[in-house]
XYZ file of C-alpha atoms in Angstrom:
103
model
C -32.086 -4.079 56.901
C -32.900 -0.894 55.042
C -31.803 -2.386 51.728
C -33.786 -5.566 52.347
C -36.872 -3.556 53.258
C -36.515 -1.378 50.179
C -36.150 -4.352 47.847
C -39.098 -6.115 49.475
C -41.310 -3.059 49.174
C -40.314 -2.331 45.586
C -40.712 -5.913 44.457
C -44.206 -6.083 45.975
C -45.297 -2.901 44.219
C -43.752 -3.787 40.868
C -45.842 -4.857 37.918
C -44.573 -8.446 38.125
C -46.130 -8.918 41.584
C -43.176 -10.785 43.037
C -44.077 -13.805 45.090
C -42.143 -15.318 47.943
C -41.219 -18.234 45.672
C -39.319 -15.787 43.428
C -36.831 -15.076 46.226
C -33.998 -17.439 45.381
C -30.231 -16.979 45.468
C -29.353 -13.797 43.624
C -32.873 -12.357 43.553
C -31.902 -9.273 45.530
C -29.521 -8.415 42.698
C -32.363 -8.835 40.200
C -34.534 -6.446 42.204
C -31.643 -3.974 42.593
C -31.101 -4.068 38.825
C -34.808 -3.446 38.249
C -34.763 -0.486 40.660
C -31.534 1.268 39.737
C -30.194 -0.373 36.623
C -27.129 -2.486 36.047
C -24.848 -0.280 38.152
C -26.939 -0.884 41.300
C -27.069 -4.624 40.580
C -23.286 -4.674 40.160
C -22.786 -2.777 43.413
C -25.088 -5.225 45.192
C -23.014 -8.164 43.960
C -19.772 -6.404 44.915
C -21.059 -5.555 48.403
C -22.230 -9.145 48.900
C -18.841 -10.487 47.888
C -16.967 -8.158 50.235
C -19.351 -9.040 53.056
C -18.813 -12.767 52.497
C -15.033 -12.332 52.476
C -15.198 -10.357 55.734
C -17.325 -13.046 57.385
C -14.886 -15.723 56.240
C -11.941 -13.721 57.599
C -13.672 -13.237 60.960
C -14.384 -16.964 61.207
C -10.788 -17.877 60.350
C -9.473 -15.426 62.944
C -11.671 -16.798 65.707
C -10.715 -20.363 64.777
C -6.995 -19.483 64.949
C -7.414 -18.001 68.428
C -9.339 -21.093 69.539
C -6.386 -23.215 68.403
C -4.098 -20.901 70.411
C -6.291 -21.337 73.486
C -6.312 -25.102 73.109
C -2.517 -25.074 72.910
C -2.351 -23.011 76.115
C -4.529 -25.602 77.867
C -2.346 -28.463 76.661
C -4.822 -29.972 74.205
C -2.605 -29.217 71.201
C 1.182 -29.131 70.774
C 3.128 -26.199 72.220
C 4.112 -24.936 68.750
C 0.556 -23.576 68.326
C 1.199 -21.144 71.223
C 3.643 -19.150 69.108
C 2.510 -15.675 68.080
C 3.814 -13.313 65.436
C 5.279 -9.917 66.416
C 1.772 -8.518 65.823
C 0.156 -10.908 68.316
C -1.557 -13.165 65.808
C -1.383 -16.946 66.298
C 0.849 -17.820 63.352
C 0.618 -21.599 63.372
C -3.062 -21.486 64.287
C -3.743 -19.532 61.106
C -1.655 -21.983 59.092
C -3.487 -24.969 60.613
C -6.931 -23.482 59.961
C -5.964 -22.608 56.389
C -4.737 -26.147 55.774
C -7.956 -27.610 57.164
C -10.016 -25.377 54.844
C -7.862 -26.342 51.851
C -8.217 -30.056 52.618
C -11.978 -29.794 52.959
């Protein structure tokens, strides 16, 4: 929230008088580049990419555990109840990965 507030405040006070219509995909990187140069724009892109990967990983993990729960309730075959030595639902992860690849 702090970064969003800072970019909003700086874009409003800039000489270009940024309008709400300027805020499209990637505009926060443009504002970060205007504020701190190319290094800050690059760090903004890198942080966004890492954040998106983490959100994707969290979604895949929750989906795999939902498959495990459905197997425990008898809605899916018993093979989806199998866990790895670390407690992760092995075949649930494989199933969710295959679904993502097919889509």
